[in-house]
Amino acid sequence: MTELDNAGEAAVRLPGMRVTYNGTGLDESELADTWHQQLQRWLDEAVAAEDAVVPEPNAMVLATADSEGLPSSRTVLCKGLDERGVVFYTNYTSAKSHDLTATRYASATFPWYGLHRQVHVRGEVEKVAPAETAAYWASRPRGSQLGAWASPQSRTVAARRDLDTALQSIERRFDGVEQVPVPPHWGGWRIRPEMVEFWQGRRDRMHDRLRFVRTEDGWRIRRVAP
């Protein structure tokens, strides 16, 4: 079979690929009092699921746009959740940080496909306080700390060996240093939600979508059509 035949066969299969969702749904009466309590509840259930069902439950797809409106998305790890918002950490010189600095806005999606659930968060962003960043940094494995120092995130590099050489240089720099300090170019971002949507798959694509929406009078819950 030729490469073209293989491509044609894949194209034939794609339209018929679908998953039937048989969940019991999500009713307004089942929601927690606040968006962050409901997100924590679903996150706990994702963590409790087997790894084969939800392999990395705190992973979220972060979407940003640059100053010209060009979008980008990538997966990051949620490392903080409370009434203020959801937090992730990164290099402040990265492409995503440039986008966030330019627009001060982002969205993120927790894709719990195995549970037929998604959570969408959208809102303004702010940098996490240095003390909070330092507390999280201290919990990271040493290898991850050294990697944060070594990697010029989002910049073009000539070859893999350049990254390996940079890491070796950082390893020598901090050899014998018990506590690796936080790099000045590294820290956290917090998305302060104005909308949080809880999506539960249902049969016949009649999914449940319940939103916590921030208004001048406080948070309101709205149901939207699938």
Protein backbone atom coordinates (compact mmCIF):
# COMPACT_ATOMS: atom_id res chain seq x y z
CA MET A 1 0.00 0.00 0.00
CA THR A 2 1.40 3.40 -0.96
CA GLU A 3 1.78 6.37 1.35
CA LEU A 4 -1.11 8.02 -0.47
CA ASP A 5 -3.27 4.96 0.11
CA ASN A 6 -2.45 5.06 3.82
CA ALA A 7 -3.40 8.73 3.98
CA GLY A 8 -6.66 8.02 2.17
CA GLU A 9 -7.51 5.20 4.54
CA ALA A 10 -6.90 7.45 7.54
CA ALA A 11 -9.12 10.13 6.02
CA VAL A 12 -11.91 7.59 5.62
CA ARG A 13 -11.64 6.51 9.24
CA LEU A 14 -11.55 9.98 10.80
CA PRO A 15 -15.19 10.96 10.14
CA GLY A 16 -16.40 7.83 11.90
CA MET A 17 -14.23 8.20 14.99
CA ARG A 18 -16.25 9.16 18.06
CA VAL A 19 -16.77 8.22 21.68
CA THR A 20 -20.20 7.68 23.21
CA TYR A 21 -20.56 9.48 26.51
CA ASN A 22 -22.86 7.73 28.96
CA GLY A 23 -22.33 9.91 32.01
CA THR A 24 -25.10 10.80 34.42
CA GLY A 25 -24.62 14.48 33.71
CA LEU A 26 -24.16 17.57 35.83
CA ASP A 27 -27.00 19.47 37.48
CA GLU A 28 -26.88 22.93 39.03
CA SER A 29 -27.86 21.43 42.40
CA GLU A 30 -24.70 19.31 42.38
CA LEU A 31 -22.28 22.22 42.10
CA ALA A 32 -20.17 23.39 45.01
CA ASP A 33 -20.76 26.89 46.35
CA THR A 34 -17.77 28.38 44.53
CA TRP A 35 -15.94 27.71 41.28
CA HIS A 36 -12.68 26.85 43.04
CA GLN A 37 -14.37 24.36 45.37
CA GLN A 38 -16.01 22.69 42.38
CA LEU A 39 -12.72 22.62 40.47
CA GLN A 40 -10.95 21.14 43.49
CA ARG A 41 -13.68 18.49 43.76
CA TRP A 42 -13.27 17.45 40.12
CA LEU A 43 -9.49 17.62 40.39
CA ASP A 44 -9.58 15.31 43.40
CA GLU A 45 -11.71 12.86 41.43
CA ALA A 46 -9.31 13.05 38.49
CA VAL A 47 -6.39 12.34 40.84
CA ALA A 48 -8.27 9.38 42.33
CA ALA A 49 -8.82 7.86 38.88
CA GLU A 50 -6.29 5.36 37.58
CA ASP A 51 -3.28 6.77 35.69
CA ALA A 52 -4.49 5.06 32.52
CA VAL A 53 -7.72 7.07 32.75
CA VAL A 54 -6.23 10.46 33.67
CA PRO A 55 -2.43 10.22 33.36
CA GLU A 56 -1.59 13.78 34.48
CA PRO A 57 -4.62 15.26 36.23
CA ASN A 58 -3.16 18.71 36.93
CA ALA A 59 -2.18 19.26 33.29
CA MET A 60 -4.00 22.10 31.56
CA VAL A 61 -3.84 23.48 28.03
CA LEU A 62 -2.86 27.14 28.29
CA ALA A 63 -3.95 29.46 25.47
CA THR A 64 -2.44 32.92 24.96
CA ALA A 65 -2.24 35.51 22.20
CA ASP A 66 0.52 37.94 21.31
CA SER A 67 0.17 41.67 20.77
CA GLU A 68 -0.97 41.08 17.17
CA GLY A 69 -3.62 38.57 18.21
CA LEU A 70 -1.75 35.47 17.01
CA PRO A 71 -2.77 32.56 19.28
CA SER A 72 -0.60 29.88 20.84
CA SER A 73 -1.41 26.94 23.07
CA ARG A 74 0.63 24.46 25.07
CA THR A 75 0.27 22.17 28.06
CA VAL A 76 1.44 23.37 31.48
CA LEU A 77 0.93 22.03 34.99
CA CYS A 78 -1.40 23.68 37.47
CA LYS A 79 0.56 24.18 40.69
CA GLY A 80 -1.84 26.31 42.69
CA LEU A 81 -5.60 26.59 43.15
CA ASP A 82 -7.59 28.80 45.51
CA GLU A 83 -10.20 31.55 45.41
CA ARG A 84 -7.70 33.87 43.70
CA GLY A 85 -7.23 31.65 40.65
CA VAL A 86 -5.10 28.88 39.12
CA VAL A 87 -1.30 29.10 39.09
CA PHE A 88 1.43 27.72 36.86
CA TYR A 89 5.17 28.42 36.77
CA THR A 90 7.45 29.16 33.85
CA ASN A 91 10.34 31.19 32.48
CA TYR A 92 9.42 34.88 32.40
CA THR A 93 11.36 35.27 29.12
CA SER A 94 9.39 32.48 27.39
CA ALA A 95 6.97 33.02 24.51
CA LYS A 96 3.98 32.46 26.77
CA SER A 97 5.24 35.06 29.24
CA HIS A 98 5.76 37.58 26.45
CA ASP A 99 2.14 36.98 25.39
CA LEU A 100 0.85 37.36 28.93
CA THR A 101 2.85 40.53 29.50
CA ALA A 102 1.43 42.01 26.29
CA THR A 103 -2.23 41.11 26.74
CA ARG A 104 -2.60 40.27 30.46
CA TYR A 105 -5.16 37.62 29.53
CA ALA A 106 -5.28 33.83 29.18
CA SER A 107 -7.48 30.77 29.17
CA ALA A 108 -6.77 27.22 30.29
CA THR A 109 -8.52 23.88 29.84
CA PHE A 110 -8.22 20.81 32.06
CA PRO A 111 -8.82 17.95 29.55
CA TRP A 112 -9.96 14.97 31.61
CA TYR A 113 -10.94 12.90 28.56
CA GLY A 114 -11.08 9.62 30.44
CA LEU A 115 -13.76 11.03 32.75
CA HIS A 116 -15.62 12.72 29.89
CA ARG A 117 -15.00 16.06 31.59
CA GLN A 118 -13.37 19.36 30.86
CA VAL A 119 -12.98 22.57 32.84
CA HIS A 120 -12.34 25.88 31.07
CA VAL A 121 -10.90 28.88 32.93
CA ARG A 122 -10.59 32.37 31.43
CA GLY A 123 -9.47 35.64 32.92
CA GLU A 124 -6.82 38.26 33.53
CA VAL A 125 -3.36 37.22 34.68
CA GLU A 126 -0.91 38.45 37.26
CA LYS A 127 2.53 37.42 38.39
CA VAL A 128 2.70 35.37 41.56
CA ALA A 129 4.35 37.07 44.53
CA PRO A 130 8.08 36.25 44.93
CA ALA A 131 7.51 34.61 48.32
CA GLU A 132 4.92 32.26 46.85
CA THR A 133 7.22 31.45 43.94
CA ALA A 134 10.08 30.74 46.36
CA ALA A 135 7.92 28.37 48.41
CA TYR A 136 6.98 26.36 45.32
CA TRP A 137 10.56 26.46 43.97
CA ALA A 138 11.83 24.85 47.18
CA SER A 139 9.53 21.87 46.56
CA ARG A 140 10.87 21.18 43.06
CA PRO A 141 13.37 18.38 42.36
CA ARG A 142 16.93 19.63 42.05
CA GLY A 143 17.08 18.51 38.42
CA SER A 144 14.08 20.66 37.57
CA GLN A 145 15.66 23.61 39.35
CA LEU A 146 18.89 23.24 37.39
CA GLY A 147 16.95 22.86 34.15
CA ALA A 148 15.16 26.15 34.79
CA TRP A 149 18.53 27.87 35.06
CA ALA A 150 19.97 26.15 31.99
CA SER A 151 17.15 26.41 29.44
CA PRO A 152 16.72 29.61 27.35
CA GLN A 153 13.07 28.73 26.96
CA SER A 154 11.46 29.38 23.54
CA ARG A 155 14.73 30.57 21.98
CA THR A 156 16.24 28.85 18.94
CA VAL A 157 19.19 26.55 19.70
CA ALA A 158 21.50 25.03 17.10
CA ALA A 159 21.51 21.49 18.46
CA ARG A 160 20.57 19.30 21.41
CA ARG A 161 24.17 19.28 22.56
CA ASP A 162 23.91 23.00 23.27
CA LEU A 163 21.21 22.31 25.84
CA ASP A 164 23.22 19.47 27.36
CA THR A 165 26.30 21.71 27.55
CA ALA A 166 24.28 24.48 29.21
CA LEU A 167 22.93 22.05 31.81
CA GLN A 168 26.43 20.71 32.54
CA SER A 169 27.65 24.27 33.05
CA ILE A 170 24.83 24.98 35.51
CA GLU A 171 25.53 21.71 37.35
CA ARG A 172 29.13 22.82 37.84
CA ARG A 173 28.04 26.32 38.89
CA PHE A 174 25.84 24.99 41.69
CA ASP A 175 27.97 22.00 42.64
CA GLY A 176 28.12 21.93 46.41
CA VAL A 177 25.32 24.50 46.76
CA GLU A 178 22.66 22.89 48.92
CA GLN A 179 19.78 25.21 48.02
CA VAL A 180 19.64 26.27 44.37
CA PRO A 181 18.23 29.83 44.27
CA VAL A 182 15.23 30.89 42.20
CA PRO A 183 16.38 32.30 38.83
CA PRO A 184 15.52 36.00 38.42
CA HIS A 185 13.80 35.13 35.12
CA TRP A 186 11.51 32.45 36.56
CA GLY A 187 8.24 32.52 38.48
CA GLY A 188 4.52 31.99 38.59
CA TRP A 189 1.52 33.33 36.72
CA ARG A 190 -1.99 33.31 38.14
CA ILE A 191 -5.12 33.31 36.00
CA ARG A 192 -7.80 35.24 37.90
CA PRO A 193 -11.00 33.81 36.44
CA GLU A 194 -13.91 35.81 35.18
CA MET A 195 -15.48 32.62 33.79
CA VAL A 196 -15.09 28.95 34.75
CA GLU A 197 -17.03 26.35 32.79
CA PHE A 198 -17.61 22.77 33.91
CA TRP A 199 -18.28 20.47 30.96
CA GLN A 200 -19.69 16.96 31.40
CA GLY A 201 -20.16 14.67 28.42
CA ARG A 202 -23.66 13.31 27.78
CA ARG A 203 -25.28 11.04 25.21
CA ASP A 204 -26.08 12.29 21.71
CA ARG A 205 -23.71 15.21 22.18
CA MET A 206 -26.21 16.90 24.50
CA HIS A 207 -23.49 17.72 26.99
CA ASP A 208 -23.90 19.67 30.22
CA ARG A 209 -22.09 23.01 30.36
CA LEU A 210 -22.41 24.98 33.59
CA ARG A 211 -20.55 28.25 33.99
CA PHE A 212 -19.55 30.30 36.99
CA VAL A 213 -19.52 33.87 35.63
CA ARG A 214 -18.16 36.82 37.59
CA THR A 215 -20.43 39.87 37.48
CA GLU A 216 -20.56 43.22 39.28
CA ASP A 217 -22.93 41.60 41.78
CA GLY A 218 -20.77 38.53 42.38
CA TRP A 219 -20.60 35.10 40.81
CA ARG A 220 -23.57 33.73 38.86
CA ILE A 221 -24.19 30.24 37.47
CA ARG A 222 -25.36 29.93 33.89
CA ARG A 223 -26.16 26.90 31.75
CA VAL A 224 -25.18 27.13 28.08
CA ALA A 225 -26.13 24.87 25.19
CA PRO A 226 -23.63 22.21 24.05
